[in-house]
XYZ file of N, CA and C in Angstrom:
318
model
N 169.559 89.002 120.755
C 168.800 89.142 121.978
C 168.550 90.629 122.205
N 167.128 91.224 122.664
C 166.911 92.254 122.270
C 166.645 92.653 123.868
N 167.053 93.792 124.554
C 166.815 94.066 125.758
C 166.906 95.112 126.032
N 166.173 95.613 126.887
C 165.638 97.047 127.113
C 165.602 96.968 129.108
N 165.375 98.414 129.173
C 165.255 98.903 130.220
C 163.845 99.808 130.932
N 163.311 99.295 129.884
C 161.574 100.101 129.875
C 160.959 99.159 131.071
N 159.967 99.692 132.016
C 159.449 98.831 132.344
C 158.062 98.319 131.750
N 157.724 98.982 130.641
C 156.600 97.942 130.038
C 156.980 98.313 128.079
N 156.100 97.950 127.832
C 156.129 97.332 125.834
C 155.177 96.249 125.575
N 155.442 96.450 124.620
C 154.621 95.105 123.508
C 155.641 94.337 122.692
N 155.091 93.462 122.592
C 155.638 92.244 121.196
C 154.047 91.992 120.490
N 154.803 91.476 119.470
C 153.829 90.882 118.106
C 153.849 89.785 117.882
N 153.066 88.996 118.549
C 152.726 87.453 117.749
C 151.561 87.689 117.110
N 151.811 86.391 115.764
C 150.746 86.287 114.837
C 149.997 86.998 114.730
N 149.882 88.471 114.668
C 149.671 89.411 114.378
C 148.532 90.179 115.706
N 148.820 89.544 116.940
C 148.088 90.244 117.785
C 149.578 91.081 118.673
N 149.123 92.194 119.449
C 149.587 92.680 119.762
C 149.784 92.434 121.382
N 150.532 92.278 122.762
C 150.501 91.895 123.593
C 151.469 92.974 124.449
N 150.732 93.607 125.473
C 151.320 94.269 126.569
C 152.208 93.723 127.299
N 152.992 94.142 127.758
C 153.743 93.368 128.981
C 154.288 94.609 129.608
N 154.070 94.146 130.965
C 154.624 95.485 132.008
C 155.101 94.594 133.080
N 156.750 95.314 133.646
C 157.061 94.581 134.633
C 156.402 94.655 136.026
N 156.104 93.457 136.725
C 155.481 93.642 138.065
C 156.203 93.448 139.520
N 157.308 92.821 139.066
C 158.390 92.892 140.477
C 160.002 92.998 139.971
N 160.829 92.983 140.049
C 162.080 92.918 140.130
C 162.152 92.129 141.286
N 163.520 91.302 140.736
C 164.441 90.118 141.882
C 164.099 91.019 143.405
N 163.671 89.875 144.261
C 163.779 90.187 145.571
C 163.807 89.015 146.361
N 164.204 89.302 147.448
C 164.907 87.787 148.130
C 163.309 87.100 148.951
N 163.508 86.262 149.273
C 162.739 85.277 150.100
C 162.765 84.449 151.347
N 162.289 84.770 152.329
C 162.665 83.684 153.539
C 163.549 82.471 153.442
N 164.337 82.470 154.117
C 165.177 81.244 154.029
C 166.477 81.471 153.264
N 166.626 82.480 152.459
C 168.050 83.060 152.089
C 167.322 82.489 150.623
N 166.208 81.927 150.155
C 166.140 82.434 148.740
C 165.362 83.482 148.089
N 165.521 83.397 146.637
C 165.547 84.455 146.296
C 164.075 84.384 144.801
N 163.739 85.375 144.646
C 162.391 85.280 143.515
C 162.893 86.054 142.544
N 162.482 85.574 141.335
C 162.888 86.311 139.938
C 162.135 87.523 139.597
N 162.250 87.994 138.239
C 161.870 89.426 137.988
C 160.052 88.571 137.644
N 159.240 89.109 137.538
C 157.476 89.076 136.953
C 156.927 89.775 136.212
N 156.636 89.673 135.207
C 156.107 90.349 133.918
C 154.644 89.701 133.951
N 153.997 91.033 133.659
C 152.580 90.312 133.957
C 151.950 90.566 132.193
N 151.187 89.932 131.420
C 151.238 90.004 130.149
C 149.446 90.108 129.838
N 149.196 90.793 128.559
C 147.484 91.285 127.986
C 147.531 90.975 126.770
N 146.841 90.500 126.272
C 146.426 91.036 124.737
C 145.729 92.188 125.074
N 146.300 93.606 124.166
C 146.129 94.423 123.877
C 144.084 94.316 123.578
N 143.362 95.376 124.707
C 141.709 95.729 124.330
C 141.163 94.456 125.208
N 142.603 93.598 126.065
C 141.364 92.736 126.986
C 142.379 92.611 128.287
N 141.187 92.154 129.144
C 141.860 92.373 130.529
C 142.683 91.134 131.257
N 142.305 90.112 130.492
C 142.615 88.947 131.247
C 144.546 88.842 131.042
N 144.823 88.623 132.662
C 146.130 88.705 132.629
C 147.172 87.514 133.070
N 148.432 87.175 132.725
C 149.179 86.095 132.855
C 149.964 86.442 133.315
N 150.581 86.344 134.646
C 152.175 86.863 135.166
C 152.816 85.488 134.955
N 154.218 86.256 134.708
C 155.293 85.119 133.955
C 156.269 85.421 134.919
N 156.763 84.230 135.769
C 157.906 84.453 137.047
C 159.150 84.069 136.127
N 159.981 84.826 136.254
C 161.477 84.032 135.380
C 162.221 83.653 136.845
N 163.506 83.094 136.885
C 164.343 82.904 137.653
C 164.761 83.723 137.955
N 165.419 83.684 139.385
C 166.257 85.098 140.283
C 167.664 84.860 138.934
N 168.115 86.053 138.656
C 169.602 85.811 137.880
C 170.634 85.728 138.742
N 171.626 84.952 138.504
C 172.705 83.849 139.132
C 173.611 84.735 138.890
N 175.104 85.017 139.374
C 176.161 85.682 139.278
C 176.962 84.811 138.472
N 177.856 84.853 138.312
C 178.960 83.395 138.089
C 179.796 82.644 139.326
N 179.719 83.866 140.445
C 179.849 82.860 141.390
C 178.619 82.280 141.969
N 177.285 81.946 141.721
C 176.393 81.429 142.653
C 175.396 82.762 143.143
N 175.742 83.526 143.566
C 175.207 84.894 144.364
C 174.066 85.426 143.218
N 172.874 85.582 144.490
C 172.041 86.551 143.715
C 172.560 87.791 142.560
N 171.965 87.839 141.870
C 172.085 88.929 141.299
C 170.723 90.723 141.403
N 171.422 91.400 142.604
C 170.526 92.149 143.070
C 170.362 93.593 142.647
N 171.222 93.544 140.755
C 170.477 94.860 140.445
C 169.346 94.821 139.496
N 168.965 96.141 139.100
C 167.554 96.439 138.428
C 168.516 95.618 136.977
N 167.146 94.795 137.048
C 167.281 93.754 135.686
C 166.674 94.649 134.498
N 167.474 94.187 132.993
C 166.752 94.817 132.128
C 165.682 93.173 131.657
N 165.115 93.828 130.669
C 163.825 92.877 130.297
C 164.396 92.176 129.070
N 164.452 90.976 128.823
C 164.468 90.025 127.133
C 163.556 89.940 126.762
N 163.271 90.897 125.792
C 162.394 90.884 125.072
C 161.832 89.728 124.041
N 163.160 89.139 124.013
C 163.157 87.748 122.890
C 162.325 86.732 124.148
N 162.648 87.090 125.446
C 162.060 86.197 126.660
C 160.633 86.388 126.746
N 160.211 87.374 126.832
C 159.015 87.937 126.687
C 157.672 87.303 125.578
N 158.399 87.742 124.397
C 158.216 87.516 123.283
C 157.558 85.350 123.412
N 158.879 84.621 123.947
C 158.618 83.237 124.519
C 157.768 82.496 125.158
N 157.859 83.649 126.274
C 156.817 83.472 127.340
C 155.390 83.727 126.989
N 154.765 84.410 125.627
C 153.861 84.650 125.534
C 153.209 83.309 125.052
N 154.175 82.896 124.212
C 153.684 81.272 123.196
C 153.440 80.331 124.410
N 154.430 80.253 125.251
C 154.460 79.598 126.355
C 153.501 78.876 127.214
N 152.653 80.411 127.989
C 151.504 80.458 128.740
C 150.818 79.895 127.968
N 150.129 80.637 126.358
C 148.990 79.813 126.131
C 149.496 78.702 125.408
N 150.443 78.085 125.280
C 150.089 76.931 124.820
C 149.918 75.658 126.329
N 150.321 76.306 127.349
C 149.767 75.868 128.711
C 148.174 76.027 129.239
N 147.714 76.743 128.614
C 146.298 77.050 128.652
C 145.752 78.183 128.464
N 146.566 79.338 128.723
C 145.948 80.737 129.264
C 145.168 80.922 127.459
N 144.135 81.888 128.049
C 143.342 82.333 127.489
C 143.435 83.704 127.198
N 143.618 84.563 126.157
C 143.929 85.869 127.061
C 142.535 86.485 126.652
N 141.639 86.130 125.980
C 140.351 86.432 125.482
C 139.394 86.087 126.499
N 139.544 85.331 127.591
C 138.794 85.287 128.776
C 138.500 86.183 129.659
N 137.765 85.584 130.636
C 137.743 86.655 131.915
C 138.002 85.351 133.299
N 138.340 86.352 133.969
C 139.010 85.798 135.058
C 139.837 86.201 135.980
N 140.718 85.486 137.163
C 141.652 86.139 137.842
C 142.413 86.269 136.725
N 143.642 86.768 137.254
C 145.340 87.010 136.722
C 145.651 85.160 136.893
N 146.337 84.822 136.092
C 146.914 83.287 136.360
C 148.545 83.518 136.088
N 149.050 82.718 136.899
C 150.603 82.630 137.207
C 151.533 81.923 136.220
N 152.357 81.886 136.223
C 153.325 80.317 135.512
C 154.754 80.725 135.784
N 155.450 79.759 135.584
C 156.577 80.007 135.869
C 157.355 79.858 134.959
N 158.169 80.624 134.398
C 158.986 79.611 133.122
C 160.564 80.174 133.146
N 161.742 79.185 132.517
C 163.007 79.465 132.166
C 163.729 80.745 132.217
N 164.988 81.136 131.950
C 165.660 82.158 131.931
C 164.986 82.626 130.614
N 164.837 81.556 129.654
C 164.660 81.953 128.039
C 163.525 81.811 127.780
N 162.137 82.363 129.049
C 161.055 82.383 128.632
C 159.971 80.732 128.241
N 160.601 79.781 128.239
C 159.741 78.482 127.724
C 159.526 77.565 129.285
C-alpha cells in the first residue's frame, strides 16, 4: 500500500496518465456526522472531472478520525477503474460528476 502526503499526483492506468488532487480533507457534518477525504480526478490534457468521496476514517474506538489524512495511492489508483466503469467519461465535457466509493477505492 503506497501512501503519500502530497496533496496531488498521478497514477498510470493502461497507459493513460490521470491527475488527482485532493479537494477536502475529513470534516464533520450536521448532526454529529462526519464526511470523508475527496479527490477530485483528470485524465491528464482534458478537463472533465470526477470527485471520488472515500469514507470519514474510523478510530478503533468508533471516533472520527480528525487528522490530515495521507492519500492511498493504491485507493486512488481503484477509484479511477471504478468511476469509469460506472460511467464517467473523462474524454467528455461537462460538469464535475461525484461518486462515492469504499475505504479501498471500489
Amino acid at each position: 500500500m503506497q501512501q503519500t502526503r502530497e496533496s496531488s499526483g498521478t497514477v498510470e492506468i493502461d497507459g493513460d496518465t490521470y491527475e488527482w488532487e485532493i479537494r477536502r480533507q475529513p470534516q464533520p457534518k450536521a448532526g454529529g456526522k462526519w464526511e470523508g477525504m475527496a479527490v477530485s480526478l483528470r485524465l491528464r490534457d482534458f478537463k472533465r472531472e470526477a470527485i471520488v468521496q472515500f469514507p470519514a476514517p474510523l478510530r478503533p474506538n468508533g471516533r472520527p478520525d480528525v487528522e490530515k489524512q495521507k492519500v492511498n495511492v493504491d485507493a486512488v489508483r481503484n477509484a479511477v477503474v471504478s468511476v469509469m466503469e460506472a460511467g464517467w467519461d473523462p474524454t467528455s465535457r461537462g460538469k464535475a460528476v461525484v461518486f462515492d466509493v469504499d475505504a479501498d477505492g471500489h
